[in-house]
Short mmCIF file of C-alpha atoms and ligand atoms in Angstrom, two decimals:
data_model
loop_
_atom_site.label_atom_id
_atom_site.label_comp_id
_atom_site.label_asym_id
_atom_site.label_seq_id
_atom_site.Cartn_x
_atom_site.Cartn_y
_atom_site.Cartn_z
CA UNK A 1 -32.28 46.08 -37.72
CA UNK A 2 -32.62 42.17 -39.09
CA UNK A 3 -28.49 42.30 -38.58
CA UNK A 4 -28.78 43.70 -35.19
CA UNK A 5 -31.27 40.84 -33.56
CA UNK A 6 -29.42 38.21 -35.44
CA UNK A 7 -26.47 39.17 -33.68
CA UNK A 8 -27.97 38.81 -30.44
CA UNK A 9 -29.72 35.79 -31.09
CA UNK A 10 -26.37 34.22 -31.72
CA UNK A 11 -25.09 35.45 -29.08
CA UNK A 12 -27.84 33.78 -26.86
CA UNK A 13 -26.84 31.04 -29.01
CA UNK A 14 -23.21 31.45 -28.22
CA UNK A 15 -23.36 32.26 -24.65
CA UNK A 16 -25.72 29.07 -24.27
CA UNK A 17 -23.67 27.00 -26.53
CA UNK A 18 -20.81 27.68 -23.62
CA UNK A 19 -22.41 27.47 -21.08
CA UNK A 20 -23.16 23.36 -22.48
CA UNK A 21 -19.83 23.26 -23.21
CA UNK A 22 -18.52 24.50 -20.05
CA UNK A 23 -21.31 22.34 -18.23
CA UNK A 24 -20.00 19.41 -20.51
CA UNK A 25 -16.47 20.20 -19.92
CA UNK A 26 -16.43 20.27 -15.88
CA UNK A 27 -17.95 16.80 -16.70
CA UNK A 28 -14.87 15.64 -13.43
CA UNK A 29 -13.96 12.67 -13.68
CA UNK A 30 -11.07 11.80 -10.49
CA UNK A 31 -7.78 9.21 -11.89
CA UNK A 32 -8.50 5.83 -10.66
CA UNK A 33 -5.54 5.83 -9.15
CA UNK A 34 -4.24 6.74 -5.41
CA UNK A 35 -1.61 9.14 -5.71
CA UNK A 36 -1.20 12.14 -5.01
CA UNK A 37 1.78 14.68 -6.01
CA UNK A 38 3.33 15.96 -3.44
CA UNK A 39 4.39 19.88 -4.20
CA UNK A 40 3.29 18.69 -7.83
CA UNK A 41 5.20 16.14 -9.40
CA UNK A 42 8.67 17.61 -9.79
CA UNK A 43 11.30 15.06 -9.01
CA UNK A 44 11.62 12.92 -11.75
CA UNK A 45 12.23 15.60 -14.26
CA UNK A 46 14.12 18.18 -11.66
CA UNK A 47 11.04 21.09 -12.09
CA UNK A 48 10.83 23.47 -9.21
CA UNK A 49 8.32 22.33 -6.00
CA UNK A 50 5.34 24.12 -6.28
CA UNK A 51 5.24 25.02 -9.62
CA UNK A 52 3.90 25.22 -12.14
CA UNK A 53 5.05 23.01 -14.56
CA UNK A 54 5.38 20.71 -11.44
CA UNK A 55 1.61 20.82 -11.66
CA UNK A 56 1.61 20.05 -15.42
CA UNK A 57 3.75 17.77 -15.44
CA UNK A 58 1.10 15.85 -12.51
CA UNK A 59 -1.65 16.92 -14.56
CA UNK A 60 0.33 14.61 -17.13
CA UNK A 61 1.10 11.57 -15.48
CA UNK A 62 -3.32 11.15 -14.34
CA UNK A 63 -2.66 11.28 -11.14
CA UNK A 64 -5.41 11.54 -9.50
CA UNK A 65 -4.56 14.81 -7.04
CA UNK A 66 -1.77 17.65 -7.10
CA UNK A 67 -0.78 19.04 -3.74
CA UNK A 68 0.43 22.74 -2.99
CA UNK A 69 0.62 25.67 -0.36
CA UNK A 70 -0.21 28.41 -0.48
CA UNK A 71 0.75 31.69 2.04
CA UNK A 72 -0.48 35.51 1.86
CA UNK A 73 1.77 37.97 1.38
CA UNK A 74 1.68 41.73 3.35
CA UNK A 75 -0.45 42.63 0.81
CA UNK A 76 -2.87 40.01 0.82
CA UNK A 77 -1.89 37.86 -1.95
CA UNK A 78 -2.08 34.19 -2.04
CA UNK A 79 1.08 32.87 -3.75
CA UNK A 80 2.26 29.45 -3.88
CA UNK A 81 5.13 27.88 -2.19
CA UNK A 82 6.08 25.75 0.32
CA UNK A 83 8.64 27.56 3.51
CA UNK A 84 7.62 30.62 4.50
CA UNK A 85 10.75 32.33 2.47
CA UNK A 86 10.72 32.53 -0.46
CA UNK A 87 15.09 34.26 -0.98
CA UNK A 88 14.92 34.84 2.16
CA UNK A 89 12.31 37.01 1.93
CA UNK A 90 9.56 36.18 4.38
CA UNK A 91 6.36 36.23 2.47
CA UNK A 92 3.89 38.14 5.16
CA UNK A 93 5.95 40.27 5.43
CA UNK A 94 6.76 41.01 1.69
CA UNK A 95 4.48 42.49 -1.04
CA UNK A 96 4.01 41.02 -4.08
CA UNK A 97 5.93 42.81 -5.80
CA UNK A 98 8.68 42.22 -3.74
CA UNK A 99 8.49 38.65 -3.60
CA UNK A 100 8.52 39.16 -8.03
CA UNK A 101 11.92 40.14 -8.11
CA UNK A 102 13.18 36.37 -8.13
CA UNK A 103 11.70 33.47 -10.54
CA UNK A 104 11.73 29.51 -9.79
CA UNK A 105 14.88 27.71 -11.04
CA UNK A 106 13.44 26.88 -13.72
CA UNK A 107 12.32 30.22 -15.46
CA UNK A 108 8.85 30.55 -14.27
CA UNK A 109 7.33 33.82 -11.97
CA UNK A 110 6.46 32.41 -8.90
CA UNK A 111 3.07 31.28 -8.90
CA UNK A 112 -0.24 33.02 -7.79
CA UNK A 113 -3.05 31.53 -6.78
CA UNK A 114 -5.37 32.28 -9.25
CA UNK A 115 -3.14 32.47 -11.95
CA UNK A 116 -1.89 28.10 -10.51
CA UNK A 117 -5.97 26.98 -10.15
CA UNK A 118 -5.97 28.47 -13.63
CA UNK A 119 -3.01 25.95 -14.73
CA UNK A 120 -5.53 23.37 -12.98
CA UNK A 121 -8.67 24.08 -14.78
CA UNK A 122 -7.09 23.75 -18.10
CA UNK A 123 -6.70 20.22 -19.61
CA UNK A 124 -7.50 18.71 -16.99
CA UNK A 125 -10.39 16.21 -15.42
CA UNK A 126 -8.80 14.18 -13.41
CA UNK A 127 -6.09 15.54 -11.30
CA UNK A 128 -7.60 17.17 -7.67
CA UNK A 129 -6.16 20.43 -6.67
CA UNK A 130 -4.72 19.62 -3.42
CA UNK A 131 -4.73 22.53 -1.17
CA UNK A 132 -2.73 23.47 1.82
CA UNK A 133 -3.55 25.95 3.61
CA UNK A 134 0.26 27.12 5.69
CA UNK A 135 -1.05 28.45 9.21
CA UNK A 136 -0.22 32.21 9.95
CA UNK A 137 3.62 32.93 11.37
CA UNK A 138 2.03 36.08 12.12
CA UNK A 139 -1.27 35.07 13.72
CA UNK A 140 -3.75 32.25 14.20
CA UNK A 141 -6.28 35.20 12.74
CA UNK A 142 -4.15 36.17 9.84
CA UNK A 143 -4.68 32.17 9.09
CA UNK A 144 -8.53 31.79 8.66
CA UNK A 145 -8.02 35.08 6.56
CA UNK A 146 -6.14 33.21 4.50
CA UNK A 147 -8.53 30.59 3.92
CA UNK A 148 -11.21 32.83 3.15
CA UNK A 149 -9.43 34.45 0.42
CA UNK A 150 -8.90 31.07 -1.26
CA UNK A 151 -12.07 29.23 -0.96
CA UNK A 152 -13.77 33.13 -2.51
CA UNK A 153 -11.39 32.56 -5.57
CA UNK A 154 -11.85 29.16 -5.44
CA UNK A 155 -16.21 29.79 -6.09
CA UNK A 156 -15.50 32.50 -8.00
CA UNK A 157 -12.96 30.92 -10.60
CA UNK A 158 -15.64 27.58 -10.72
CA UNK A 159 -12.39 25.26 -9.30
CA UNK A 160 -15.00 23.58 -5.76
CA UNK A 161 -15.29 20.03 -7.01
CA UNK A 162 -11.89 20.49 -8.12
CA UNK A 163 -10.23 21.44 -4.54
CA UNK A 164 -9.33 19.59 -1.84
CA UNK A 165 -8.22 21.56 1.48
CA UNK A 166 -5.28 20.34 3.58
CA UNK A 167 -4.26 22.24 7.25
CA UNK A 168 -1.94 22.02 9.97
CA UNK A 169 -4.62 23.99 11.60
CA UNK A 170 -8.02 22.36 12.81
CA UNK A 171 -9.42 26.06 12.57
CA UNK A 172 -8.07 26.31 9.52
CA UNK A 173 -10.51 23.97 8.54
CA UNK A 174 -13.47 24.48 10.57
CA UNK A 175 -13.83 27.49 8.82
CA UNK A 176 -13.99 25.84 5.19
CA UNK A 177 -15.69 23.85 6.40
CA UNK A 178 -18.55 26.62 7.83
CA UNK A 179 -18.05 28.67 4.53
CA UNK A 180 -18.72 25.57 2.13
CA UNK A 181 -20.37 22.36 4.48
CA UNK A 182 -19.89 20.35 0.64
CA UNK A 183 -16.02 21.84 0.44
CA UNK A 184 -13.44 18.47 0.62
CA UNK A 185 -10.42 18.40 4.23
CA UNK A 186 -8.10 16.93 5.40
CA UNK A 187 -6.69 17.59 8.26
CA UNK A 188 -2.62 17.29 8.47
CA UNK A 189 -1.86 16.95 12.11
CA UNK A 190 -2.80 12.86 13.36
CA UNK A 191 -4.05 13.80 16.40
CA UNK A 192 -7.89 13.72 15.88
CA UNK A 193 -9.37 10.22 15.65
CA UNK A 194 -11.99 10.25 12.58
CA UNK A 195 -14.75 10.53 14.41
CA UNK A 196 -13.39 13.92 15.76
CA UNK A 197 -12.88 14.97 12.52
CA UNK A 198 -16.55 13.52 11.43
CA UNK A 199 -18.61 15.58 14.35
CA UNK A 200 -16.70 18.65 12.69
CA UNK A 201 -16.83 17.51 9.62
CA UNK A 202 -13.73 17.07 8.40
CA UNK A 203 -13.94 14.51 5.43
CA UNK A 204 -10.44 13.05 5.48
CA UNK A 205 -7.79 12.65 7.55
CA UNK A 206 -4.15 13.32 5.78
CA UNK A 207 -1.37 11.53 8.58
CA UNK A 208 2.20 11.12 8.73
CA UNK A 209 1.93 7.25 7.45
CA UNK A 210 3.29 6.29 10.68
CA UNK A 211 0.12 8.20 12.50
CA UNK A 212 -1.44 4.87 11.33
CA UNK A 213 0.55 1.70 11.95
CA UNK A 214 0.37 3.84 15.72
CA UNK A 215 -3.62 4.05 15.95
CA UNK A 216 -4.34 0.65 13.08
CA UNK A 217 -7.76 0.69 14.89
CA UNK A 218 -8.02 5.00 13.11
CA UNK A 219 -8.42 3.21 9.20
CA UNK A 220 -11.29 0.80 10.12
CA UNK A 221 -12.96 3.29 11.59
CA UNK A 222 -11.53 5.82 8.97
CA UNK A 223 -13.63 3.65 6.63
CA UNK A 224 -16.59 2.71 9.12
CA UNK A 225 -18.05 6.87 8.99
CA UNK A 226 -16.47 7.37 5.09
CA UNK A 227 -13.25 9.67 6.51
CA UNK A 228 -10.83 9.85 3.31
CA UNK A 229 -7.60 7.98 4.35
CA UNK A 230 -4.37 10.10 2.50
CA UNK A 231 -0.42 9.82 3.88
CA UNK A 232 2.16 11.97 3.93
CA UNK A 233 5.01 11.78 2.85
CA UNK A 234 5.65 8.41 1.17
CA UNK A 235 8.55 7.61 -1.23
CA UNK A 236 8.91 4.35 -0.40
CA UNK A 237 7.95 1.14 -1.73
CA UNK A 238 7.50 -0.53 1.32
CA UNK A 239 4.79 1.91 2.93
CA UNK A 240 2.83 2.39 -0.80
CA UNK A 241 1.98 -1.63 -0.53
CA UNK A 242 0.57 -1.14 2.74
CA UNK A 243 -1.17 1.53 2.29
CA UNK A 244 -2.45 1.19 -0.68
CA UNK A 245 -3.33 -2.94 0.58
CA UNK A 246 -5.29 -0.97 3.40
CA UNK A 247 -7.37 0.66 0.91
CA UNK A 248 -6.07 3.82 1.47
CA UNK A 249 -7.40 6.84 -1.36
CA UNK A 250 -4.96 8.44 -1.96
CA UNK A 251 -1.82 8.40 -0.57
CA UNK A 252 1.07 11.33 -0.79
CA UNK A 253 4.14 11.21 -2.41
CA UNK A 254 7.75 12.49 -3.94
CA UNK A 255 7.71 9.57 -6.50
CA UNK A 256 4.32 9.82 -7.94
CA UNK A 257 5.53 6.86 -11.04
CA UNK A 258 6.83 5.16 -8.82
CA UNK A 259 3.37 4.87 -6.53
CA UNK A 260 1.25 5.26 -10.12
CA UNK A 261 2.62 1.81 -10.80
CA UNK A 262 2.55 0.82 -7.54
CA UNK A 263 -0.38 1.60 -7.27
CA UNK A 264 -1.71 -0.21 -10.40
CA UNK A 265 0.35 -3.71 -8.98
CA UNK A 266 -1.93 -3.26 -5.65
CA UNK A 267 -4.86 -6.52 -4.97
CA UNK A 268 -6.66 -4.07 -3.88
CA UNK A 269 -7.05 -2.02 -7.23
CA UNK A 270 -7.38 -5.52 -8.84
CA UNK A 271 -10.57 -6.33 -6.72
CA UNK A 272 -8.82 -7.95 -3.43
CA UNK A 273 -9.86 -6.75 -0.18
CA UNK A 274 -7.68 -6.93 2.83
CA UNK A 275 -9.29 -9.44 5.00
CA UNK A 276 -6.68 -11.02 7.29
CA UNK A 277 -2.55 -10.11 8.28
CA UNK A 278 -0.23 -9.83 9.70
CA UNK A 279 2.48 -7.02 9.80
CA UNK A 280 4.55 -7.77 12.67
CA UNK A 281 3.99 -4.15 13.82
CA UNK A 282 5.21 -5.24 17.25
CA UNK A 283 8.13 -6.76 19.83
CA UNK A 284 8.07 -10.63 20.90
CA UNK A 285 6.52 -13.28 20.37
CA UNK A 286 4.49 -13.65 17.62
CA UNK A 287 0.84 -12.52 17.76
CA UNK A 288 -0.90 -15.66 19.77
CA UNK A 289 -4.61 -14.80 18.25
CA UNK A 290 -3.44 -15.52 15.07
CA UNK A 291 -0.06 -17.95 15.18
CA UNK A 292 -0.02 -21.30 17.06
CA UNK A 293 3.34 -23.52 17.43
CA UNK A 294 3.72 -26.85 15.87
CA UNK A 295 5.96 -29.23 18.48
CA UNK A 296 8.57 -31.75 18.34
CA UNK A 297 11.38 -33.26 16.38
CA UNK A 298 9.74 -36.68 14.27
CA UNK A 299 11.21 -35.79 11.25
CA UNK A 300 7.64 -34.20 10.61
CA UNK A 301 7.48 -37.79 7.81
CA UNK A 302 10.48 -36.14 5.23
CA UNK A 303 13.22 -36.92 8.25
CA UNK A 304 13.84 -33.59 8.53
CA UNK A 305 16.42 -32.90 11.44
CA UNK A 306 15.07 -29.69 13.32
CA UNK A 307 13.04 -29.75 16.56
CA UNK A 308 10.57 -27.10 16.95
CA UNK A 309 9.83 -25.84 19.72
CA UNK A 310 6.99 -24.03 21.50
CA UNK A 311 6.72 -20.31 22.18
CA UNK A 312 11.18 -19.79 22.16
CA UNK A 313 12.62 -16.68 22.03
CA UNK A 314 15.35 -18.27 20.53
CA UNK A 315 13.83 -19.86 18.12
CA UNK A 316 11.30 -17.11 16.92
CA UNK A 317 10.24 -13.38 17.56
CA UNK A 318 8.85 -9.74 16.38
CA UNK A 319 10.73 -6.87 16.68
CA UNK A 320 11.84 -4.16 14.20
CA UNK A 321 8.50 -4.70 12.22
CA UNK A 322 9.44 -8.31 11.32
CA UNK A 323 9.17 -12.14 11.91
CA UNK A 324 11.87 -14.22 12.74
CA UNK A 325 12.06 -18.11 12.25
CA UNK A 326 15.61 -18.99 13.49
CA UNK A 327 16.82 -21.76 13.18
CA UNK A 328 19.87 -23.14 15.51
CA UNK A 329 22.75 -25.31 15.35
CA UNK A 330 21.83 -26.51 19.53
CA UNK A 331 20.38 -30.74 20.75
CA UNK A 332 16.71 -30.76 21.86
CA UNK A 333 16.03 -34.00 23.25
CA UNK A 334 17.34 -36.29 19.92
CA UNK A 335 17.19 -33.85 17.68
CA UNK A 336 20.74 -31.70 17.07
CA UNK A 337 18.79 -28.64 15.95
CA UNK A 338 15.78 -26.25 16.86
CA UNK A 339 13.56 -24.45 14.87
CA UNK A 340 9.95 -23.40 14.60
CA UNK A 341 7.07 -23.39 13.47
CA UNK A 342 3.65 -21.38 13.33
CA UNK A 343 -0.15 -22.43 12.08
CA UNK A 344 -3.06 -20.91 11.99
CA UNK A 345 -5.07 -23.76 12.46
CA UNK A 346 -7.51 -22.66 14.56
CA UNK A 347 -6.84 -19.34 15.09
CA UNK A 348 -7.92 -18.77 11.06
CA UNK A 349 -8.60 -21.04 8.02
CA UNK A 350 -9.03 -19.07 4.04
CA UNK A 351 -10.28 -20.98 1.51
CA UNK A 352 -9.23 -18.34 -2.07
CA UNK A 353 -7.69 -15.71 -2.09
CA UNK A 354 -4.97 -14.13 -2.25
CA UNK A 355 -2.04 -14.85 0.06
CA UNK A 356 0.83 -12.25 -0.19
CA UNK A 357 4.34 -12.76 1.73
CA UNK A 358 7.01 -10.73 2.67
CA UNK A 359 9.88 -12.09 2.95
CA UNK A 360 13.87 -12.68 3.23
CA UNK A 361 15.29 -16.34 3.14
CA UNK A 362 18.35 -18.10 5.19
CA UNK A 363 21.30 -19.64 3.36
CA UNK A 364 23.28 -22.34 3.51
CA UNK A 365 22.55 -25.96 2.24
CA UNK A 366 20.83 -28.32 4.03
CA UNK A 367 18.26 -25.52 5.56
CA UNK A 368 14.87 -25.62 4.17
CA UNK A 369 11.73 -23.00 4.21
CA UNK A 370 8.46 -22.95 3.57
CA UNK A 371 5.04 -20.80 3.45
CA UNK A 372 2.43 -23.48 2.47
CA UNK A 373 -0.69 -24.17 3.06
CA UNK A 374 -2.56 -27.44 4.34
CA UNK A 375 -6.73 -28.20 4.11
CA UNK A 376 -7.53 -28.01 7.32
CA UNK A 377 -9.68 -31.45 7.37
CA UNK A 378 -5.62 -33.17 7.14
CA UNK A 379 -6.70 -34.54 10.08
CA UNK A 380 -9.74 -35.97 9.14
CA UNK A 381 -9.10 -37.17 5.24
CA UNK A 382 -5.60 -36.96 5.41
CA UNK A 383 -2.27 -35.72 3.17
CA UNK A 384 -2.30 -35.26 0.65
CA UNK A 385 -6.36 -36.00 0.18
CA UNK A 386 -6.53 -32.86 2.35
CA UNK A 387 -4.34 -30.99 -0.73
CA UNK A 388 -0.97 -28.54 0.22
CA UNK A 389 -0.79 -25.71 -1.53
CA UNK A 390 3.45 -24.56 -1.23
CA UNK A 391 2.79 -21.08 -1.50
CA UNK A 392 7.41 -20.97 -1.70
CA UNK A 393 9.50 -23.37 -0.42
CA UNK A 394 13.53 -22.73 -1.28
CA UNK A 395 16.11 -25.77 -0.55
CA UNK A 396 19.43 -24.20 0.69
CA UNK A 397 21.95 -25.97 -2.39
CA UNK A 398 19.27 -24.45 -4.46
CA UNK A 399 20.53 -21.16 -4.39
CA UNK A 400 18.61 -19.61 -6.78
CA UNK A 401 15.39 -20.82 -7.07
CA UNK A 402 12.38 -21.02 -5.30
CA UNK A 403 9.26 -23.37 -5.52
CA UNK A 404 5.29 -22.59 -6.05
CA UNK A 405 3.69 -26.47 -5.85
CA UNK A 406 0.37 -28.17 -5.46
CA UNK A 407 -0.40 -31.41 -3.94
CA UNK A 408 -3.55 -33.54 -3.72
CA UNK A 409 -4.06 -37.24 -4.32
CA UNK A 410 -3.53 -37.53 -7.77
CA UNK A 411 -0.85 -34.52 -7.75
CA UNK A 412 1.15 -35.11 -5.20
CA UNK A 413 5.42 -35.54 -4.00
CA UNK A 414 5.27 -39.53 -3.03
CA UNK A 415 4.20 -40.67 -6.66
CA UNK A 416 6.66 -37.92 -8.26
CA UNK A 417 3.64 -36.24 -9.58
CA UNK A 418 2.88 -32.70 -7.88
CA UNK A 419 2.72 -29.89 -9.89
CA UNK A 420 5.30 -27.54 -8.81
CA UNK A 421 8.01 -24.62 -10.76
CA UNK A 422 10.90 -23.29 -10.28
CA UNK A 423 11.65 -19.88 -10.70
CA UNK A 424 14.69 -17.98 -10.84
CA UNK A 425 15.25 -15.82 -7.45
CA UNK A 426 17.26 -13.14 -7.59
CA UNK A 427 19.58 -12.38 -4.34
CA UNK A 428 17.57 -14.66 -2.26
CA UNK A 429 19.42 -13.44 0.89
CA UNK A 430 19.86 -10.04 0.90
CA UNK A 431 16.71 -8.33 0.10
CA UNK A 432 12.90 -9.23 0.58
CA UNK A 433 10.44 -10.80 -1.94
CA UNK A 434 6.66 -10.92 -2.57
CA UNK A 435 6.16 -14.17 -2.11
CA UNK A 436 2.19 -15.27 -3.29
CA UNK A 437 -0.59 -17.29 -4.90
CA UNK A 438 -3.96 -16.37 -6.27
CA UNK A 439 -6.49 -18.69 -5.46
CA UNK A 440 -10.05 -18.99 -6.81
CA UNK A 441 -12.46 -21.75 -7.72
CA UNK A 442 -11.39 -22.00 -10.97
CA UNK A 443 -6.85 -22.02 -9.97
CA UNK A 444 -3.75 -21.03 -8.12
CA UNK A 445 -1.17 -18.81 -9.43
CA UNK A 446 2.05 -18.70 -8.05
CA UNK A 447 3.52 -15.23 -8.08
CA UNK A 448 7.11 -13.82 -7.54
CA UNK A 449 7.32 -9.95 -6.83
CA UNK A 450 4.10 -10.31 -8.97
CA UNK A 451 5.32 -12.26 -11.65
CA UNK A 452 3.49 -14.94 -12.40
CA UNK A 453 5.17 -18.87 -12.79
CA UNK A 454 3.89 -21.52 -11.64
CA UNK A 455 -1.11 -21.66 -12.95
CA UNK A 456 -2.84 -24.59 -11.72
CA UNK A 457 -6.53 -24.71 -13.62
CA UNK A 458 -9.23 -26.30 -12.14
CA UNK A 459 -10.32 -28.69 -14.17
CA UNK A 460 -13.58 -29.32 -12.48
CA UNK A 461 -12.84 -33.48 -13.08
CA UNK A 462 -12.42 -34.69 -9.25
CA UNK A 463 -12.04 -33.54 -5.65
CA UNK A 464 -8.33 -35.74 -5.37
CA UNK A 465 -7.24 -33.41 -8.25
CA UNK A 466 -8.64 -30.52 -7.02
CA UNK A 467 -9.11 -30.52 -3.59
CA UNK A 468 -8.83 -26.49 -2.91
CA UNK A 469 -12.84 -25.91 -2.27
CA UNK A 470 -12.71 -26.59 0.94
CA UNK A 471 -10.65 -23.91 3.89
CA UNK A 472 -6.67 -24.10 4.26
CA UNK A 473 -4.56 -23.02 6.96
CA UNK A 474 -1.31 -21.27 6.95
CA UNK A 475 2.32 -22.21 7.89
CA UNK A 476 5.37 -20.52 8.03
CA UNK A 477 8.36 -22.61 8.96
CA UNK A 478 12.25 -23.27 8.83
CA UNK A 479 13.34 -27.00 8.39
CA UNK A 480 17.04 -28.44 8.61
CA UNK A 481 17.80 -31.55 6.76
CA UNK A 482 14.80 -34.10 5.62
CA UNK A 483 14.51 -35.72 2.65
CA UNK A 484 14.18 -32.52 -0.59
CA UNK A 485 16.03 -29.84 1.77
CA UNK A 486 19.12 -32.58 3.48
CA UNK A 487 18.93 -33.79 -0.36
CA UNK A 488 23.02 -33.10 0.61
CA UNK A 489 24.08 -32.74 3.50
CA UNK A 490 23.75 -30.15 5.92
CA UNK A 491 26.38 -27.36 6.57
CA UNK A 492 26.66 -26.54 9.78
CA UNK A 493 27.92 -23.28 9.00
CA UNK A 494 26.88 -19.99 9.83
CA UNK A 495 24.38 -21.40 12.29
CA UNK A 496 21.65 -19.46 13.48
CA UNK A 497 19.92 -19.37 10.22
CA UNK A 498 16.98 -16.48 9.99
CA UNK A 499 13.85 -16.95 7.61
CA UNK A 500 12.98 -13.16 8.01
CA UNK A 501 9.06 -12.76 6.73
CA UNK A 502 8.23 -8.28 6.65
CA UNK A 503 3.55 -8.87 6.24
CA UNK A 504 1.67 -12.29 5.78
CA UNK A 505 -1.69 -10.20 3.18
CA UNK A 506 -4.50 -12.48 3.04
CA UNK A 507 -6.99 -10.56 0.63
CA UNK A 508 -10.43 -11.97 -0.37
CA UNK A 509 -12.11 -11.18 -3.60
CA UNK A 510 -15.91 -10.43 -3.41
CA UNK A 511 -16.36 -12.18 -6.85
CA UNK A 512 -15.62 -15.80 -4.87
CA UNK A 513 -18.09 -16.47 -2.31
CA UNK A 514 -17.18 -16.94 0.64
MG1 MG B 601 2.35 20.96 1.86
#
C-alpha cells in the first residue's frame, strides 16, 4: 500500500515535473536575424530541398525561420515536397505507400508533416517553422482541407507558436485565421496591399522581392499596420542589403549563410534606421524632390576644368537602377569638359547618421569623382569653418586608392592639416563598392565596404576643430582636372567617363538625437 502510494506520488511529481520542463522547454526566443532558409538550408551541403536534414541544418545555422512545402496525398497524408510530383508521381493522386518507394537523394524517406514538425521541435526554440500550404491542383476545396488538417496537427503537436503559415491561396490563409485568429500567416502572391492583409487578419506579406520596388509605399504601409515584411527568394547581396536597410523582418533565401552575414552587417541590426534614400529605381533626371544641380564653370575653388550643366541629360540620368553622372570632352562656355554636380541643399540635410553610397568609379588620369558633404551654413560662415566631410574621393592618377577626409578651420587642405586617409580599393572601375561614414556627436568613421579605414574623434575642444554638430548636405560630382585631380594632367582618352551610383542611403540612430 505504501509502495503503491509512493509510486503514484512519484508519478504525480514526475508528471508535474515534466509539465514544468515542457513549459520551460518551449520558451521561445526567435533568432535575432532576418533569415528564412528557403526549403531548409540545403545548398551549401548539397542536401535535398525540403528534407529533414535541410531543416536541421537551418536550425543549426540559427536561422530565424526554415521554410517547407506541404501537399496532401490521395489517401490524405500530409507530406513535405516542393513540386506537385515526387519521382514522377503526382502527390495528390498517389498514396503515401506509392510515394514511399522512393528515397530522397540523401537516403531520407519522403518526410510526413508529422515527422517534419517533430524534427523541427527538437533542440529548437529559435527557428520558426515556415509552412507553405500548396493550393490543390485538384480542387480549391482540397487545398482548404489540407490547411485544416495542418492546423489540427500543429495544435496536436504543440507547435502553434513555432509556426508561420504561408500560401499563394488567400482563402487558405483566411481559413487558417478563422480556425486560429492568432496564427501567424503570410501571403505570397503580391496582389494585395498590407492594408488589405490587415483587414483579413493576415499577419504578414511574403512577396516576390520586386513587388516591393514596384510598390515602395507598401513597405511603410506594412510597418504602420504591423504587417510582417518578408521577401522571396533573395539570393543576391544587393537585394538582401536593400531589404535589410528597409527594415524587412524576413528574407527568404537559398543562401542562408550569406544572408546571415549580411543581416549581421546591416546598419539596421546595429540600431540604425533608414530615414532618407534614393535607390534610383526610376528613369530620367534625378528625383527633383531630392536633388538639385550646382551649375557653372568657375573652377569651383580648385581650378577644375569642367562646366557643370543644369538638368542636361548628356551629363546626368537615371536608368537601370543607377544614377549616371557623365563627364564629356565637350566645350561649354570657356570650358573644354562638361559634367554634373548634384546636391541636396534646400531639399534635405543631415546631422549625424550613417551615410552609405554604393558606386562604381570612372577611370582615367585627371578624373576626380567625389561623394561628400558641406555644412549648411557655408553661405554664412564660409569654408572651411562650415566643415566638410569627404565620404569618398578618388583621383584617376592613383588607381588603387580612395580617400576619406574631414576639413575644418583647424584641419584643412589649405594648411595641409586636413584629416584624411587613403585606403586600397580593389577593382574600382569594374565593380561597385559601398562608401560610407558613421557620424555621431563623438566621432566620424570612414568605411569602405563595411570596413573602417579612417576615424576622427570629437575632442570637444572647439568648433574650429569639430564643426560637425550642425546640419550638412550631400554632394555627388564628377570633376575633371583641378588642383588635386589634375595634378598630373588630364588624359583625353576614353571620354565620356561615368560615375555610376546604385543608391544613397541615410540612416539615423535614435541614441544620437535628431
Ligand atoms: Mg515554398
